[in-house]
Short mmCIF file of C-alpha atoms in Angstrom, two decimals:
data_model
loop_
_atom_site.label_atom_id
_atom_site.label_comp_id
_atom_site.label_asym_id
_atom_site.label_seq_id
_atom_site.Cartn_x
_atom_site.Cartn_y
_atom_site.Cartn_z
CA UNK L 143 265.86 5.08 -103.68
CA UNK L 144 264.01 7.68 -101.69
CA UNK L 145 263.95 11.36 -102.37
CA UNK L 146 263.07 13.04 -99.13
CA UNK L 147 261.75 16.52 -99.48
CA UNK L 148 262.88 18.77 -96.71
CA UNK L 149 259.36 20.20 -96.39
CA UNK L 150 258.19 16.98 -94.71
CA UNK L 151 260.67 17.30 -91.89
CA UNK L 152 260.61 19.88 -89.14
CA UNK L 153 263.90 21.72 -88.66
CA UNK L 154 264.32 20.24 -85.17
CA UNK L 155 264.36 16.72 -86.57
CA UNK L 156 267.31 17.38 -88.79
CA UNK L 157 270.66 16.37 -87.41
CA UNK L 158 273.05 19.32 -87.38
CA UNK L 159 275.27 19.29 -90.42
CA UNK L 160 278.55 19.09 -88.51
CA UNK L 161 277.33 16.05 -86.59
CA UNK L 162 276.17 14.02 -89.54
CA UNK L 163 279.19 15.05 -91.56
CA UNK L 164 281.39 13.82 -88.73
CA UNK L 165 279.40 10.58 -88.39
CA UNK L 166 279.62 10.00 -92.07
CA UNK L 167 283.33 10.64 -92.11
CA UNK L 168 283.73 8.12 -89.30
CA UNK L 169 281.56 5.53 -91.03
CA UNK L 170 283.41 6.02 -94.28
CA UNK L 171 286.81 5.66 -92.68
CA UNK L 172 285.75 2.68 -90.62
CA UNK L 173 283.95 1.17 -93.59
CA UNK L 174 286.91 1.55 -95.88
CA UNK L 175 289.23 -0.03 -93.35
CA UNK L 176 286.93 -3.00 -92.87
CA UNK L 177 286.38 -3.46 -96.55
CA UNK L 178 290.09 -3.29 -97.24
CA UNK L 179 290.75 -5.87 -94.57
CA UNK L 180 288.20 -8.23 -95.99
CA UNK L 181 289.24 -7.55 -99.54
CA UNK L 182 285.63 -7.16 -100.56
CA UNK L 183 284.88 -3.62 -101.42
CA UNK L 184 282.25 -2.52 -103.89
CA UNK L 185 280.59 -5.92 -103.93
CA UNK L 186 279.14 -5.49 -100.48
CA UNK L 187 278.67 -1.77 -100.18
CA UNK L 188 277.47 -0.85 -103.59
CA UNK L 189 276.86 2.77 -104.53
CA UNK L 190 273.27 2.31 -105.68
CA UNK L 191 271.93 1.46 -102.25
CA UNK L 192 273.83 4.20 -100.54
CA UNK L 193 272.07 6.71 -102.74
CA UNK L 194 269.67 8.52 -100.50
CA UNK L 195 269.21 12.12 -101.39
CA UNK L 196 270.03 14.15 -98.39
CA UNK L 197 267.81 16.80 -96.97
CA UNK L 198 268.77 19.71 -99.15
CA UNK L 199 266.45 22.61 -99.66
CA UNK L 200 264.77 22.40 -103.05
CA UNK L 201 264.13 25.92 -104.24
CA UNK L 202 262.00 26.87 -107.25
CA UNK L 203 263.56 29.37 -109.60
CA UNK L 204 261.40 32.16 -111.07
CA UNK L 205 260.88 33.62 -113.55
CA UNK L 206 262.18 31.22 -116.17
CA UNK L 207 261.89 31.87 -119.90
CA UNK L 208 261.51 28.78 -122.09
CA UNK L 209 264.32 28.83 -124.60
CA UNK L 210 264.22 27.55 -128.18
CA UNK L 211 267.28 25.45 -127.36
CA UNK L 212 265.54 22.21 -126.48
CA UNK L 213 266.02 18.73 -127.81
CA UNK L 214 262.84 16.80 -128.36
CA UNK L 215 263.86 13.71 -126.37
CA UNK L 216 262.58 12.12 -123.20
CA UNK L 217 263.98 13.84 -120.14
CA UNK L 218 266.17 11.80 -117.81
CA UNK L 219 264.21 11.40 -114.55
CA UNK L 220 265.02 13.95 -111.84
CA UNK L 221 265.98 11.16 -109.48
CA UNK L 222 268.68 9.88 -111.85
CA UNK L 223 269.97 13.36 -112.65
CA UNK L 224 270.41 14.06 -108.94
CA UNK L 225 271.83 10.70 -107.80
CA UNK L 226 274.09 9.52 -110.62
CA UNK L 227 276.83 12.11 -110.69
CA UNK L 228 280.51 12.62 -111.30
CA UNK L 229 281.67 15.28 -108.88
CA UNK L 230 284.94 14.01 -107.44
CA UNK L 231 285.01 16.80 -104.83
CA UNK L 232 282.27 14.77 -103.14
CA UNK L 233 283.74 11.32 -103.83
CA UNK L 234 284.45 9.23 -106.89
CA UNK L 235 281.47 6.86 -106.73
CA UNK L 236 278.41 7.80 -108.77
CA UNK L 237 276.22 8.13 -105.68
CA UNK L 238 278.89 9.73 -103.48
CA UNK L 239 278.00 13.29 -104.51
CA UNK L 240 274.30 12.89 -103.65
CA UNK L 241 275.01 11.13 -100.37
CA UNK L 242 277.83 13.46 -99.27
CA UNK L 243 276.36 16.71 -100.54
CA UNK L 244 274.34 19.29 -98.66
CA UNK L 245 277.43 20.81 -97.13
CA UNK L 246 278.13 23.65 -99.57
CA UNK L 247 277.83 27.19 -98.27
CA UNK L 248 276.16 28.79 -101.25
CA UNK L 249 275.24 32.15 -99.80
CA UNK L 250 276.82 34.47 -100.44
CA UNK L 251 278.50 33.19 -103.60
CA UNK L 252 280.89 35.49 -105.37
CA UNK L 253 282.59 34.80 -108.67
CA UNK L 254 285.92 36.43 -109.35
CA UNK L 255 286.58 37.70 -112.88
CA UNK L 256 290.31 37.86 -113.55
CA UNK L 257 293.09 37.87 -116.12
CA UNK L 258 292.85 39.54 -119.48
CA UNK L 259 289.96 41.87 -118.64
CA UNK L 260 289.74 45.66 -118.57
CA UNK L 261 289.71 45.44 -114.78
CA UNK L 262 289.31 42.44 -112.50
CA UNK L 263 286.00 42.38 -110.65
CA UNK L 264 283.78 40.26 -108.48
CA UNK L 265 280.15 39.49 -109.03
CA UNK L 266 277.63 38.02 -106.64
CA UNK L 267 275.32 35.28 -107.91
CA UNK L 268 272.23 37.53 -107.62
CA UNK L 269 273.87 40.23 -109.73
CA UNK L 270 275.08 37.68 -112.23
CA UNK L 271 271.49 36.58 -112.72
CA UNK L 272 270.51 40.16 -113.52
CA UNK L 273 272.73 40.08 -116.63
CA UNK L 274 270.16 38.07 -118.56
CA UNK L 275 266.77 36.43 -117.96
CA UNK L 276 267.00 32.84 -116.72
CA UNK L 277 266.27 30.38 -119.51
CA UNK L 278 265.31 26.76 -119.50
CA UNK L 279 267.27 24.75 -122.05
CA UNK L 280 266.95 21.06 -122.69
CA UNK L 281 270.33 19.65 -123.63
CA UNK L 282 271.82 16.23 -124.15
CA UNK L 283 274.68 15.48 -121.77
CA UNK L 284 277.23 12.90 -122.86
CA UNK L 285 279.71 11.64 -120.28
CA UNK L 286 283.16 10.54 -121.43
CA UNK L 287 282.43 7.21 -119.69
CA UNK L 288 279.82 6.28 -122.29
CA UNK L 289 276.49 7.27 -120.77
CA UNK L 290 274.18 10.16 -121.45
CA UNK L 291 271.23 12.11 -120.10
CA UNK L 292 268.74 14.72 -121.28
CA UNK L 293 268.55 17.54 -118.76
CA UNK L 294 266.36 20.65 -118.52
CA UNK L 295 268.92 23.18 -117.32
CA UNK L 296 268.18 26.67 -116.05
CA UNK L 297 270.77 29.36 -116.62
CA UNK L 298 272.03 32.31 -118.59
CA UNK L 299 274.18 32.38 -121.71
CA UNK L 300 277.87 32.47 -120.79
CA UNK L 301 278.30 35.10 -123.51
CA UNK L 302 276.32 37.59 -121.39
CA UNK L 303 278.81 37.29 -118.55
CA UNK L 304 281.74 37.55 -120.96
CA UNK L 305 280.32 40.79 -122.38
CA UNK L 306 279.97 42.15 -118.86
CA UNK L 307 283.50 41.01 -117.98
CA UNK L 308 284.96 43.05 -120.87
CA UNK L 309 287.90 40.84 -121.89
CA UNK L 310 290.87 42.60 -123.51
CA UNK L 311 292.08 41.95 -127.03
CA UNK L 312 294.66 39.52 -125.61
CA UNK L 313 292.03 37.18 -124.24
CA UNK L 314 291.95 33.97 -126.30
CA UNK L 315 290.78 31.48 -123.72
CA UNK L 316 288.64 31.30 -120.59
CA UNK L 317 289.73 29.31 -117.58
CA UNK L 318 287.26 28.24 -114.92
CA UNK L 319 288.17 27.26 -111.37
CA UNK L 320 285.97 25.38 -108.89
CA UNK L 321 285.68 25.71 -105.17
CA UNK L 322 288.02 23.26 -103.42
CA UNK L 323 287.29 23.42 -99.71
CA UNK L 324 287.97 20.21 -97.77
CA UNK L 325 285.55 21.35 -95.05
CA UNK L 326 282.67 21.52 -97.50
CA UNK L 327 283.80 18.84 -99.94
CA UNK L 328 285.02 15.56 -98.45
CA UNK L 329 286.45 14.36 -101.77
CA UNK L 330 288.97 17.20 -101.81
CA UNK L 331 290.76 15.59 -98.86
CA UNK L 332 291.80 12.85 -101.28
CA UNK L 333 294.24 13.82 -104.04
CA UNK L 334 292.44 11.97 -106.85
CA UNK L 335 292.81 15.09 -108.98
CA UNK L 336 295.00 18.14 -108.62
CA UNK L 337 292.58 20.45 -106.76
CA UNK L 338 291.05 22.85 -107.42
CA UNK L 339 289.29 21.47 -110.46
CA UNK L 340 289.91 23.65 -113.48
CA UNK L 341 288.52 23.67 -117.00
CA UNK L 342 288.85 25.84 -120.03
CA UNK L 343 287.29 26.91 -123.31
CA UNK L 344 288.51 28.82 -126.31
CA UNK L 345 286.96 32.29 -126.17
CA UNK L 346 284.83 31.64 -129.29
CA UNK L 347 283.57 28.39 -127.77
CA UNK L 348 282.73 30.22 -124.57
CA UNK L 349 280.87 32.92 -126.51
CA UNK L 350 278.90 30.33 -128.48
CA UNK L 351 275.17 30.72 -127.81
CA UNK L 352 274.93 27.09 -126.63
CA UNK L 353 277.41 27.66 -123.76
CA UNK L 354 275.37 28.05 -120.61
CA UNK L 355 276.10 29.12 -117.08
CA UNK L 356 273.59 26.98 -115.22
CA UNK L 357 272.09 27.73 -111.83
CA UNK L 358 269.35 25.13 -111.86
CA UNK L 359 267.69 22.09 -113.38
CA UNK L 360 264.10 20.92 -113.53
CA UNK L 361 263.06 24.49 -112.62
CA UNK L 362 264.86 24.40 -109.28
CA UNK L 363 268.17 25.70 -107.96
CA UNK L 364 271.05 23.26 -108.48
CA UNK L 365 271.61 20.78 -105.68
CA UNK L 366 275.19 20.45 -104.45
CA UNK L 367 275.75 17.19 -106.34
CA UNK L 368 274.94 18.90 -109.64
CA UNK L 369 277.42 21.71 -109.09
CA UNK L 370 275.59 24.28 -106.99
CA UNK L 371 275.26 27.13 -107.14
CA UNK L 372 276.83 27.85 -110.54
CA UNK L 373 278.19 25.50 -113.19
CA UNK L 374 279.10 25.38 -116.82
CA UNK L 375 277.15 23.43 -119.44
CA UNK L 376 278.75 22.90 -122.85
CA UNK L 377 276.50 20.32 -124.48
CA UNK L 378 278.72 19.40 -127.44
CA UNK L 379 281.61 18.46 -125.16
CA UNK L 380 282.04 15.57 -122.74
CA UNK L 381 280.39 16.13 -119.39
CA UNK L 382 283.59 16.74 -117.43
CA UNK L 383 284.04 20.05 -119.29
CA UNK L 384 280.96 21.24 -117.41
CA UNK L 385 282.87 22.47 -114.37
CA UNK L 386 280.86 22.74 -111.15
CA UNK L 387 280.68 25.19 -108.24
CA UNK L 388 282.57 27.88 -110.15
CA UNK L 389 284.49 30.47 -108.11
CA UNK L 390 286.83 32.01 -110.68
CA UNK L 391 286.57 32.88 -114.35
CA UNK L 392 289.92 33.89 -115.78
CA UNK L 393 290.60 35.17 -119.29
CA UNK L 394 293.95 34.09 -120.66
CA UNK L 395 296.11 34.43 -123.73
CA UNK L 396 297.51 30.90 -123.43
CA UNK L 397 295.53 27.71 -123.52
CA UNK L 398 294.70 26.75 -119.93
CA UNK L 399 295.55 23.25 -118.69
CA UNK L 400 292.51 21.51 -117.23
CA UNK L 401 292.54 19.13 -114.26
CA UNK L 402 291.91 16.16 -116.51
CA UNK L 403 294.70 17.16 -118.89
CA UNK L 404 297.03 17.38 -115.91
CA UNK L 405 295.81 13.99 -114.68
CA UNK L 406 296.30 12.29 -118.04
CA UNK L 407 297.10 14.38 -121.10
CA UNK L 408 297.13 11.26 -123.24
CA UNK L 409 293.49 10.47 -122.45
CA UNK L 410 291.90 13.91 -121.98
CA UNK L 411 292.49 16.77 -124.36
CA UNK L 412 291.63 20.44 -124.10
CA UNK L 413 288.77 20.27 -126.58
CA UNK L 414 287.07 17.04 -125.49
CA UNK L 415 284.35 17.43 -128.08
CA UNK L 416 281.95 14.51 -128.22
CA UNK L 417 283.22 12.48 -131.16
CA UNK L 418 282.13 8.91 -131.89
CA UNK L 419 285.06 8.46 -134.27
CA UNK L 420 287.80 9.26 -131.80
CA UNK L 421 287.92 6.66 -129.05
CA UNK L 422 289.11 7.20 -125.54
CA UNK L 423 292.45 5.33 -125.48
CA UNK L 424 290.91 2.72 -123.20
CA UNK L 425 287.33 2.46 -124.41
CA UNK L 426 285.07 3.14 -127.37
CA UNK L 427 283.11 6.36 -127.79
CA UNK L 428 280.98 5.07 -130.66
CA UNK L 429 277.93 4.35 -128.52
CA UNK L 430 276.37 5.44 -125.27
CA UNK L 431 273.77 4.28 -122.81
CA UNK L 432 270.95 6.72 -122.07
CA UNK L 433 270.31 6.80 -118.35
CA UNK L 434 266.75 6.20 -117.16
CA UNK L 435 265.66 4.46 -120.31
CA UNK L 436 264.67 0.81 -120.60
CA UNK L 437 266.17 -0.48 -117.35
CA UNK L 438 268.24 -3.63 -117.58
CA UNK L 439 267.42 -4.12 -121.25
CA UNK L 440 268.40 -0.63 -122.21
CA UNK L 441 270.37 -0.89 -125.44
CA UNK L 442 273.22 1.41 -126.29
CA UNK L 443 272.51 4.11 -128.84
CA UNK L 444 274.89 5.59 -131.38
CA UNK L 445 276.79 8.63 -130.18
CA UNK L 446 276.31 11.66 -132.41
CA UNK L 447 279.11 13.90 -133.68
CA UNK L 448 279.37 16.91 -131.36
CA UNK L 449 276.63 15.17 -129.36
CA UNK L 450 274.15 16.12 -132.08
CA UNK L 451 275.06 19.84 -132.03
CA UNK L 452 277.26 19.67 -135.14
CA UNK L 453 275.10 22.07 -137.16
CA UNK L 454 275.54 24.75 -134.52
CA UNK L 455 279.16 24.25 -133.49
CA UNK L 456 280.83 22.50 -136.44
CA UNK L 457 282.14 25.79 -137.87
CA UNK L 458 284.18 26.39 -134.70
CA UNK L 459 286.47 23.57 -135.76
CA UNK L 460 286.70 23.83 -139.55
CA UNK L 461 290.09 22.74 -140.80
CA UNK L 462 291.07 21.23 -137.46
CA UNK L 463 292.23 17.63 -137.17
CA UNK L 464 289.87 16.46 -134.44
CA UNK L 465 291.93 13.34 -133.91
CA UNK L 466 294.90 15.50 -132.98
CA UNK L 467 292.91 18.14 -131.11
CA UNK L 468 290.79 15.68 -129.19
CA UNK U 195 289.30 -36.41 -93.63
CA UNK U 196 289.31 -38.77 -96.59
CA UNK U 197 287.27 -36.28 -98.53
CA UNK U 198 289.63 -33.38 -98.10
CA UNK U 199 292.61 -35.52 -99.00
CA UNK U 200 290.91 -36.52 -102.23
CA UNK U 201 290.06 -32.92 -103.00
CA UNK U 202 293.29 -31.27 -102.14
CA UNK U 203 295.53 -33.71 -103.92
CA UNK U 204 299.10 -32.72 -103.15
CA UNK U 205 298.21 -29.99 -100.72
CA UNK U 206 295.80 -31.95 -98.61
CA UNK U 207 297.84 -35.08 -98.55
CA UNK U 208 299.33 -34.60 -95.17
CA UNK U 209 296.15 -33.22 -93.73
CA UNK U 210 296.51 -35.00 -90.42
CA UNK U 211 300.25 -34.63 -90.09
CA UNK U 212 300.23 -31.52 -87.95
CA UNK U 213 297.37 -31.68 -85.46
CA UNK U 214 297.07 -28.51 -83.39
CA UNK U 215 294.89 -28.09 -80.35
CA UNK U 216 291.50 -26.37 -80.67
CA UNK U 217 287.90 -27.28 -81.34
CA UNK U 218 287.95 -26.44 -85.02
CA UNK U 219 290.92 -28.57 -85.92
CA UNK U 220 289.11 -31.87 -86.08
CA UNK U 221 285.93 -31.68 -88.08
CA UNK U 222 283.82 -34.67 -88.95
CA UNK U 223 282.74 -35.48 -92.50
CA UNK U 224 279.21 -34.62 -91.41
CA UNK U 225 280.29 -31.18 -90.20
CA UNK U 226 282.20 -30.54 -93.41
CA UNK U 227 279.05 -31.31 -95.36
CA UNK U 228 277.15 -28.78 -93.31
CA UNK U 229 279.85 -26.14 -93.66
CA UNK U 230 279.95 -26.68 -97.41
CA UNK U 231 276.17 -26.37 -97.67
CA UNK U 232 276.31 -23.10 -95.71
CA UNK U 233 279.09 -21.68 -97.87
CA UNK U 234 277.20 -22.79 -100.99
CA UNK U 235 274.14 -20.82 -99.92
CA UNK U 236 276.08 -17.78 -98.72
CA UNK U 237 277.96 -17.59 -102.00
CA UNK U 238 274.65 -17.34 -103.85
CA UNK U 239 273.71 -14.15 -102.01
CA UNK U 240 275.32 -11.72 -104.48
CA UNK U 241 273.17 -13.23 -107.22
CA UNK U 242 270.05 -13.31 -105.06
CA UNK U 243 270.64 -9.67 -104.23
CA UNK U 244 270.84 -8.73 -107.93
CA UNK U 245 267.63 -10.61 -108.67
CA UNK U 246 265.79 -8.99 -105.74
CA UNK U 247 267.05 -5.50 -106.59
CA UNK U 248 266.16 -6.15 -110.23
CA UNK U 249 262.58 -7.06 -109.40
CA UNK U 250 262.31 -4.07 -107.07
CA UNK U 251 263.58 -1.89 -109.92
CA UNK U 252 266.30 -0.74 -107.56
CA UNK U 253 269.48 -1.29 -109.58
CA UNK U 254 270.20 2.43 -109.72
CA UNK U 255 270.38 4.87 -112.61
CA UNK U 256 272.59 2.58 -114.69
CA UNK U 257 271.33 -0.96 -114.06
CA UNK U 258 273.44 -2.58 -116.79
CA UNK U 259 276.63 -1.14 -115.35
CA UNK U 260 275.50 -2.16 -111.86
CA UNK U 261 274.97 -5.80 -112.86
CA UNK U 262 278.22 -6.04 -114.82
CA UNK U 263 280.26 -4.45 -112.05
CA UNK U 264 278.63 -6.50 -109.31
CA UNK U 265 279.33 -9.81 -111.06
CA UNK U 266 282.87 -8.77 -111.92
CA UNK U 267 283.59 -7.69 -108.37
CA UNK U 268 282.29 -10.97 -106.98
CA UNK U 269 284.22 -13.08 -109.49
CA UNK U 270 287.39 -11.34 -108.36
CA UNK U 271 286.44 -11.60 -104.69
CA UNK U 272 285.77 -15.33 -104.89
CA UNK U 273 289.04 -15.78 -106.71
CA UNK U 274 290.82 -14.05 -103.82
CA UNK U 275 288.95 -16.12 -101.22
CA UNK U 276 289.88 -19.29 -103.10
CA UNK U 277 293.51 -18.25 -103.14
CA UNK U 278 293.32 -17.48 -99.41
CA UNK U 279 292.42 -21.07 -98.50
CA UNK U 280 295.89 -22.56 -98.64
CA UNK U 281 297.65 -19.78 -96.67
CA UNK U 282 294.83 -19.84 -94.10
CA UNK U 283 295.09 -23.59 -93.80
CA UNK U 284 298.84 -23.49 -93.30
CA UNK U 285 298.74 -20.66 -90.81
CA UNK U 286 295.85 -21.94 -88.72
CA UNK U 287 296.33 -25.66 -89.17
CA UNK U 288 292.66 -25.98 -90.08
CA UNK U 289 293.31 -28.51 -92.78
CA UNK U 290 289.65 -29.18 -93.54
CA UNK U 291 289.44 -25.71 -95.13
CA UNK U 292 290.74 -27.26 -98.30
CA UNK U 293 287.40 -29.01 -98.65
CA UNK U 294 285.89 -25.60 -99.50
CA UNK U 295 288.41 -24.68 -102.15
CA UNK U 296 286.79 -26.28 -105.16
CA UNK U 297 283.38 -24.86 -104.25
CA UNK U 298 284.81 -21.35 -103.89
CA UNK U 299 286.81 -21.64 -107.09
CA UNK U 300 283.72 -22.72 -108.98
CA UNK U 301 281.86 -19.73 -107.58
CA UNK U 302 284.61 -17.47 -108.93
CA UNK U 303 283.99 -19.08 -112.30
CA UNK U 304 280.21 -18.81 -111.87
CA UNK U 305 280.36 -15.04 -111.27
CA UNK U 306 282.90 -14.66 -114.08
CA UNK U 307 280.40 -16.36 -116.41
CA UNK U 308 277.65 -14.01 -115.23
CA UNK U 309 280.01 -11.06 -115.68
CA UNK U 310 280.87 -12.17 -119.21
CA UNK U 311 277.25 -12.95 -120.08
CA UNK U 312 276.01 -9.62 -118.79
CA UNK U 313 278.64 -7.90 -120.94
CA UNK U 314 277.85 -9.94 -124.06
CA UNK U 315 274.11 -9.68 -123.60
CA UNK U 316 273.08 -6.58 -121.66
CA UNK U 317 275.95 -4.37 -122.75
CA UNK U 318 276.61 -5.53 -126.30
CA UNK U 319 273.41 -7.34 -127.31
CA UNK U 320 275.40 -10.14 -128.97
CA UNK U 321 276.92 -7.73 -131.45
CA UNK U 322 279.87 -10.01 -132.16
CA UNK U 323 281.56 -7.57 -134.52
CA UNK U 324 281.53 -4.92 -131.81
CA UNK U 325 282.65 -7.43 -129.16
CA UNK U 326 285.58 -8.62 -131.29
CA UNK U 327 286.64 -5.02 -131.86
CA UNK U 328 286.29 -4.27 -128.17
CA UNK U 329 288.48 -7.24 -127.18
CA UNK U 330 291.12 -6.48 -129.80
CA UNK U 331 291.27 -2.72 -129.31
CA UNK U 332 290.94 -2.23 -125.59
CA UNK U 333 293.55 -3.74 -123.34
CA UNK U 334 291.35 -3.90 -120.24
CA UNK U 335 288.79 -5.94 -122.17
CA UNK U 336 291.53 -8.13 -123.61
CA UNK U 337 293.06 -9.07 -120.25
CA UNK U 338 289.64 -9.65 -118.74
CA UNK U 339 288.68 -11.86 -121.63
CA UNK U 340 291.98 -13.77 -121.38
CA UNK U 341 291.38 -14.34 -117.66
CA UNK U 342 287.89 -15.63 -118.41
CA UNK U 343 289.13 -18.01 -121.12
CA UNK U 344 291.79 -19.41 -118.78
CA UNK U 345 289.18 -20.07 -116.11
CA UNK U 346 287.26 -22.41 -118.40
CA UNK U 347 289.78 -25.34 -118.40
CA UNK U 348 290.10 -25.01 -114.63
CA UNK U 349 286.36 -25.26 -114.12
CA UNK U 350 286.14 -28.12 -116.64
CA UNK U 351 288.80 -30.15 -114.82
CA UNK U 352 287.53 -29.48 -111.33
CA UNK U 353 285.72 -32.80 -110.86
CA UNK U 354 287.25 -35.88 -109.24
CA UNK U 355 287.29 -37.86 -112.47
CA UNK U 356 289.36 -35.23 -114.26
CA UNK U 357 291.67 -34.91 -111.30
CA UNK U 358 292.37 -38.63 -111.43
CA UNK U 359 292.78 -38.62 -115.16
CA UNK U 360 295.22 -35.74 -115.22
CA UNK U 361 297.26 -37.00 -112.31
CA UNK U 362 300.29 -34.80 -111.74
CA UNK U 363 299.36 -32.54 -114.62
CA UNK U 364 296.25 -31.44 -112.78
CA UNK U 365 298.21 -29.34 -110.35
CA UNK U 366 300.35 -27.89 -113.13
CA UNK U 367 297.23 -26.87 -115.02
CA UNK U 368 295.63 -25.38 -111.97
CA UNK U 369 298.62 -23.13 -111.35
CA UNK U 370 296.95 -21.07 -114.09
CA UNK U 371 294.94 -19.58 -111.28
CA UNK U 372 297.85 -17.25 -110.44
CA UNK U 373 298.11 -15.56 -113.86
CA UNK U 374 294.29 -15.50 -113.95
CA UNK U 375 294.18 -13.57 -110.69
CA UNK U 376 296.83 -11.14 -111.93
CA UNK U 377 294.94 -10.63 -115.21
CA UNK U 378 291.69 -10.12 -113.29
CA UNK U 379 293.14 -7.41 -111.07
CA UNK U 380 294.82 -5.80 -114.10
CA UNK U 381 291.46 -5.80 -115.88
CA UNK U 382 289.95 -3.84 -113.00
CA UNK U 383 293.00 -1.55 -112.71
CA UNK U 384 292.90 -0.60 -116.39
CA UNK U 385 289.19 0.09 -116.61
CA UNK U 386 289.03 2.54 -113.72
CA UNK U 387 288.93 6.15 -114.88
CA UNK U 388 290.97 7.73 -112.13
CA UNK U 389 290.29 6.54 -108.60
CA UNK U 390 292.39 3.39 -108.22
CA UNK U 391 291.49 2.76 -104.57
CA UNK U 392 289.56 -0.43 -105.16
CA UNK U 393 291.91 -2.02 -107.72
CA UNK U 394 294.75 -1.22 -105.32
CA UNK U 395 292.94 -3.03 -102.51
CA UNK U 396 292.58 -6.12 -104.71
CA UNK U 397 296.19 -5.86 -105.86
CA UNK U 398 297.37 -5.66 -102.26
CA UNK U 399 295.32 -8.67 -101.23
CA UNK U 400 296.63 -10.62 -104.19
CA UNK U 401 300.22 -9.57 -103.48
CA UNK U 402 299.81 -10.72 -99.88
CA UNK U 403 298.40 -14.08 -100.96
CA UNK U 404 301.20 -14.64 -103.45
CA UNK U 405 303.81 -13.51 -100.91
CA UNK U 406 302.48 -16.09 -98.43
CA UNK U 407 303.18 -18.78 -100.99
CA UNK U 408 306.69 -17.54 -101.60
CA UNK U 409 307.38 -17.57 -97.86
CA UNK U 410 305.91 -21.05 -97.42
CA UNK U 411 308.00 -22.37 -100.26
CA UNK U 412 311.18 -20.83 -98.87
CA UNK U 413 310.53 -22.18 -95.40
CA UNK U 414 309.35 -25.49 -96.76
CA UNK U 415 306.18 -25.28 -94.70
CA UNK U 416 304.06 -28.42 -94.95
CA UNK U 417 304.22 -28.86 -98.66
#
């Protein structure tokens, strides 16, 4: 796998975005047709080889304050964090997001604050970042599929934005909505999920100091595949709660229904807290494989309750049956 | 054609009964040997590829998943190719194709063994308690495991001696391949998180292959 830094390439050498996007679309369509005809799909064209990080501008973020929220574990390599992704708006394969990305129009980026707030308002990304100094936080990330990473995120506490948003007394939940533009996100042309992607948190979960609005990782602005330019990180919940490319933040009185709940309420609940004792109906959640560790002989490790953040977040759920509210 | 008749049993019996024009219809025993050797080598490529990628440290961010999925995909693919032989033979009249069927079927078994081994070893590290729980609790594991178990008697009775010994029962036993294929596709279908595109492709191919058989039986094609 090659990570090509855009600095090595002169602008004239880069194929215009529309042209390569079109080529890619053609290749994908043609490829899918061929594969279907032959009945051999992933065996021949396997994601891992297709993973070539596209020429996206890598931009350093400054200044960044080092936060005390950091787990003392080996970081997952940058290459893995940026090529092994679930971001269905860019395709359902793990390497689809990194190979299809680079198409998001991130400037300007405006987030709409709606619902149970004193008055609805919009905030540009630059202004949002003035609400609080950017912090680097090293969190574990546990995917519902049974793998995990350790990622140095850059962002601001979600609580700071909530304070600025001034929710009313009726606000009990926060709903997040992603961008869903088929011109920028090829995966949205396929109805795998009910677009746009939505997620939600209880207001106290959203206000929890661990909840982070991330704009970067490894000291740089988020690449498209990681949810540029603004995403949610809730480290004690399964990764899919970390909604990407956020456009709308809506405060509600009723519990919002997330995309995954709509897709399969039996398998994905509103809370989706990491819990080794409550299995996914189709697979175990007792263990996980840490990405970028040990290669082929990388043994599974035990999954921790609340992904190891139980001391900090356990009190949010006292008295709740976590088997029922999964 | 003696060889293909011996291999195909019932199906290959009337191999020369319907000669059709074309260069590929009549193939000498020598040519069949060469074709088989070529297919044998080609069918090893998925494994060679894994070994090469493994040594180049290029199995992606999740190498264990990559290896398990690759072997599973190829087991299923070879199963489909094996099941495609008879319809292809009947449609094209290329009766010698049946000479490849055992080889392809054994490759399906070979990749299923690698798939199972990579699960038992690389994924579970021979934690039998965990494996037993996994098989009992999770339906996609259960159907996959059932398919694998059913493949074993087929592979074990694939040699000429066993074919002779079992006589008419051999074909009855080997009809297990149909439920195996259905279980295999179901295994894939049930493990996918949301995007069913690939399992659907396999299901469609399998449905087509089974439909061919239904049509042939109805029309009494060949036998």
